[in-house]
mmCIF file of C-alpha atoms in Angstrom:
data_model
loop_
_atom_site.group_PDB
_atom_site.id
_atom_site.type_symbol
_atom_site.label_atom_id
_atom_site.label_comp_id
_atom_site.label_asym_id
_atom_site.label_seq_id
_atom_site.Cartn_x
_atom_site.Cartn_y
_atom_site.Cartn_z
ATOM 1 C CA TRP A 1 -18.481 -3.930 -6.121
ATOM 2 C CA ASP A 2 -16.730 -7.261 -6.557
ATOM 3 C CA GLU A 3 -19.774 -8.549 -9.106
ATOM 4 C CA TYR A 4 -19.389 -5.960 -11.275
ATOM 5 C CA ASP A 5 -15.836 -5.865 -13.828
ATOM 6 C CA TYR A 6 -16.857 -2.544 -14.955
ATOM 7 C CA ALA A 7 -19.090 0.932 -13.382
ATOM 8 C CA LEU A 8 -19.735 3.614 -16.208
ATOM 9 C CA LEU A 9 -20.843 6.839 -14.783
ATOM 10 C CA ASP A 10 -21.880 9.245 -17.211
ATOM 11 C CA THR A 11 -22.118 12.349 -16.338
ATOM 12 C CA PRO A 12 -22.446 16.056 -17.771
ATOM 13 C CA PRO A 13 -19.638 17.900 -18.256
ATOM 14 C CA ILE A 14 -20.177 21.318 -16.647
ATOM 15 C CA LEU A 15 -18.534 21.545 -12.962
ATOM 16 C CA GLY A 16 -20.535 20.527 -10.404
ATOM 17 C CA VAL A 17 -21.047 18.237 -7.360
ATOM 18 C CA LEU A 18 -22.048 15.307 -9.617
ATOM 19 C CA LEU A 19 -18.792 15.974 -11.517
ATOM 20 C CA VAL A 20 -16.861 15.854 -8.588
ATOM 21 C CA ASN A 21 -18.478 12.852 -7.116
ATOM 22 C CA ALA A 22 -17.547 11.321 -10.198
ATOM 23 C CA LEU A 23 -13.907 11.814 -10.756
ATOM 24 C CA ALA A 24 -13.420 11.116 -6.856
ATOM 25 C CA ALA A 25 -15.124 7.890 -7.282
ATOM 26 C CA CYS A 26 -13.384 7.080 -10.741
ATOM 27 C CA GLN A 27 -10.355 4.954 -11.328
ATOM 28 C CA ARG A 28 -10.224 6.006 -15.156
ATOM 29 C CA LEU A 29 -11.263 8.728 -17.088
ATOM 30 C CA VAL A 30 -12.742 8.875 -20.771
ATOM 31 C CA ILE A 31 -13.520 11.993 -22.219
ATOM 32 C CA PRO A 32 -15.013 12.192 -25.501
ATOM 33 C CA THR A 33 -14.191 15.254 -27.591
ATOM 34 C CA GLN A 34 -15.609 16.706 -30.952
ATOM 35 C CA THR A 35 -13.247 17.140 -33.000
ATOM 36 C CA GLU A 36 -14.229 20.997 -32.910
ATOM 37 C CA HIS A 37 -12.470 24.330 -32.315
ATOM 38 C CA LEU A 38 -15.210 24.861 -29.419
ATOM 39 C CA ALA A 39 -15.211 21.404 -27.982
ATOM 40 C CA LEU A 40 -11.375 22.343 -27.212
ATOM 41 C CA LYS A 41 -11.900 24.820 -24.786
ATOM 42 C CA GLY A 42 -14.685 22.652 -22.861
ATOM 43 C CA LEU A 43 -11.831 19.532 -23.216
ATOM 44 C CA GLU A 44 -9.229 22.696 -21.555
ATOM 45 C CA ARG A 45 -11.814 23.383 -18.511
ATOM 46 C CA MET A 46 -12.585 19.834 -18.218
ATOM 47 C CA VAL A 47 -8.109 18.658 -17.753
ATOM 48 C CA HIS A 48 -7.963 21.778 -15.443
ATOM 49 C CA THR A 49 -10.584 20.640 -13.178
ATOM 50 C CA LEU A 50 -9.311 16.880 -13.422
ATOM 51 C CA LYS A 51 -5.946 18.444 -11.785
ATOM 52 C CA MET A 52 -7.791 19.952 -9.356
ATOM 53 C CA VAL A 53 -9.522 16.680 -7.822
ATOM 54 C CA MET A 54 -6.118 15.197 -8.224
ATOM 55 C CA THR A 55 -4.545 17.914 -6.602
ATOM 56 C CA SER A 56 -7.031 17.427 -4.046
ATOM 57 C CA GLN A 57 -7.103 13.546 -3.721
ATOM 58 C CA ASN A 58 -3.214 13.292 -4.068
ATOM 59 C CA ARG A 59 -3.361 10.707 -6.881
ATOM 60 C CA GLN A 60 -3.012 10.646 -10.274
ATOM 61 C CA LEU A 61 -6.203 9.856 -12.572
ATOM 62 C CA PRO A 62 -5.776 7.993 -15.363
ATOM 63 C CA TYR A 63 -7.671 9.786 -18.382
ATOM 64 C CA THR A 64 -8.286 9.169 -21.739
ATOM 65 C CA ILE A 65 -9.729 11.424 -24.639
ATOM 66 C CA VAL A 66 -11.733 10.220 -27.417
ATOM 67 C CA PRO A 67 -11.437 12.656 -30.319
ATOM 68 C CA THR A 68 -15.528 11.953 -31.338
ATOM 69 C CA LEU A 69 -17.936 13.727 -34.373
ATOM 70 C CA PHE A 70 -14.329 12.852 -36.784
ATOM 71 C CA ASP A 71 -15.229 13.772 -40.490
ATOM 72 C CA ARG A 72 -11.366 13.405 -42.609
ATOM 73 C CA ARG A 73 -13.268 15.541 -44.557
ATOM 74 C CA THR A 74 -13.396 18.994 -43.177
ATOM 75 C CA GLN A 75 -10.390 21.312 -42.512
ATOM 76 C CA ALA A 76 -11.874 22.408 -38.630
ATOM 77 C CA SER A 77 -11.930 18.310 -38.098
ATOM 78 C CA ILE A 78 -8.224 17.495 -38.989
ATOM 79 C CA ILE A 79 -6.779 20.470 -37.863
ATOM 80 C CA THR A 80 -9.175 20.232 -34.098
ATOM 81 C CA LEU A 81 -7.368 16.502 -34.473
ATOM 82 C CA LYS A 82 -3.785 17.677 -34.649
ATOM 83 C CA GLU A 83 -4.210 20.133 -32.050
ATOM 84 C CA MET A 84 -6.256 17.748 -29.594
ATOM 85 C CA ARG A 85 -3.026 15.528 -30.569
ATOM 86 C CA GLN A 86 -0.187 17.841 -29.748
ATOM 87 C CA LEU A 87 -1.573 19.529 -26.915
ATOM 88 C CA TYR A 88 -2.213 16.394 -24.690
ATOM 89 C CA PRO A 89 -0.129 14.026 -26.558
ATOM 90 C CA ASP A 90 0.214 11.112 -23.623
ATOM 91 C CA HIS A 91 -3.583 11.597 -23.254
ATOM 92 C CA ALA A 92 -5.432 11.684 -27.123
ATOM 93 C CA TRP A 93 -6.388 8.324 -28.196
ATOM 94 C CA GLN A 94 -4.686 7.658 -31.482
ATOM 95 C CA GLU A 95 -7.649 6.652 -33.533
ATOM 96 C CA THR A 96 -10.967 8.945 -33.992
ATOM 97 C CA ILE A 97 -14.647 7.528 -33.988
ATOM 98 C CA PRO A 98 -16.074 9.417 -37.344
ATOM 99 C CA ILE A 99 -19.131 10.764 -38.189
ATOM 100 C CA ASP A 100 -20.904 7.218 -38.641
ATOM 101 C CA THR A 101 -25.060 8.304 -40.641
ATOM 102 C CA LYS A 102 -25.640 4.487 -39.215
ATOM 103 C CA PHE A 103 -25.498 6.079 -36.025
ATOM 104 C CA ARG A 104 -28.044 9.251 -36.657
ATOM 105 C CA ASP A 105 -30.820 6.015 -38.635
ATOM 106 C CA ALA A 106 -29.759 3.470 -35.136
ATOM 107 C CA SER A 107 -31.137 6.491 -32.985
ATOM 108 C CA HIS A 108 -34.394 7.145 -35.432
ATOM 109 C CA LYS A 109 -35.051 3.590 -35.360
ATOM 110 C CA GLY A 110 -35.049 2.876 -31.453
ATOM 111 C CA VAL A 111 -32.004 0.667 -32.031
ATOM 112 C CA PHE A 112 -28.355 0.002 -30.723
ATOM 113 C CA PRO A 113 -25.600 0.957 -33.806
ATOM 114 C CA ASN A 114 -24.927 -2.430 -33.464
ATOM 115 C CA GLU A 115 -28.190 -4.187 -34.366
ATOM 116 C CA LEU A 116 -28.159 -1.789 -37.430
ATOM 117 C CA ASP A 117 -24.519 -2.394 -38.559
ATOM 118 C CA ARG A 118 -22.354 -3.984 -36.887
ATOM 119 C CA LEU A 119 -19.645 -3.794 -39.368
ATOM 120 C CA SER A 120 -20.222 0.710 -39.654
ATOM 121 C CA ARG A 121 -17.756 2.929 -39.365
ATOM 122 C CA GLY A 122 -18.260 4.175 -35.945
ATOM 123 C CA VAL A 123 -19.218 0.615 -33.851
ATOM 124 C CA ARG A 124 -16.194 -0.771 -35.396
ATOM 125 C CA ALA A 125 -14.373 1.939 -34.153
ATOM 126 C CA TYR A 126 -16.171 1.842 -30.215
ATOM 127 C CA ARG A 127 -15.057 -1.556 -30.533
ATOM 128 C CA HIS A 128 -11.426 -1.119 -30.628
ATOM 129 C CA LEU A 129 -11.782 1.928 -28.349
ATOM 130 C CA LEU A 130 -13.495 -0.911 -26.076
ATOM 131 C CA ALA A 131 -10.851 -3.344 -26.614
ATOM 132 C CA GLU A 132 -7.742 -0.426 -26.108
ATOM 133 C CA LEU A 133 -9.758 0.533 -22.693
ATOM 134 C CA GLU A 134 -10.021 -3.786 -21.462
ATOM 135 C CA ASN A 135 -6.635 -3.248 -22.129
ATOM 136 C CA LYS A 136 -5.542 -0.722 -20.346
ATOM 137 C CA SER A 137 -8.173 -1.379 -17.605
ATOM 138 C CA GLU A 138 -5.995 -5.610 -17.137
ATOM 139 C CA ALA A 139 -3.034 -3.020 -17.045
ATOM 140 C CA ASP A 140 -3.680 -0.938 -14.069
ATOM 141 C CA ARG A 141 -4.742 -3.850 -12.089
ATOM 142 C CA ASP A 142 -1.667 -5.474 -12.981
ATOM 143 C CA ASP A 143 0.507 -2.257 -11.998
ATOM 144 C CA LYS A 144 -2.064 -2.052 -7.703
ATOM 145 C CA SER A 145 -1.124 -6.196 -7.700
ATOM 146 C CA SER A 146 2.484 -6.012 -8.046
#
């Protein structure tokens, strides 16, 4: 592990051995959640699972909920985002990952979104998220070394 600054474990959100093992191994959890009503139900189950793992391991696991596919033009997205922030005020990221057609265009062309348009709204949002997560990681390391 000393060779790497970060390792990302991407798992399906379904409660199973893979997810539980990833939760046990990780130091920080990022939970991308669509700003749709049904996604909040899945988030609720995920947080419940996370709390069970933290209890069984007798440790706290910092996590950040990332609101994704946010469409500021729709009431459904706005209401869901508001509810997400009310339910998880200490964990919901204060920005959003917007719906960005450049992501679909990049996927269609087989390139990364930042290769297609490095200034697109979605790419900029992910850069902000990455910067915040890096800052939190550094703060976590500083806290552990103190």
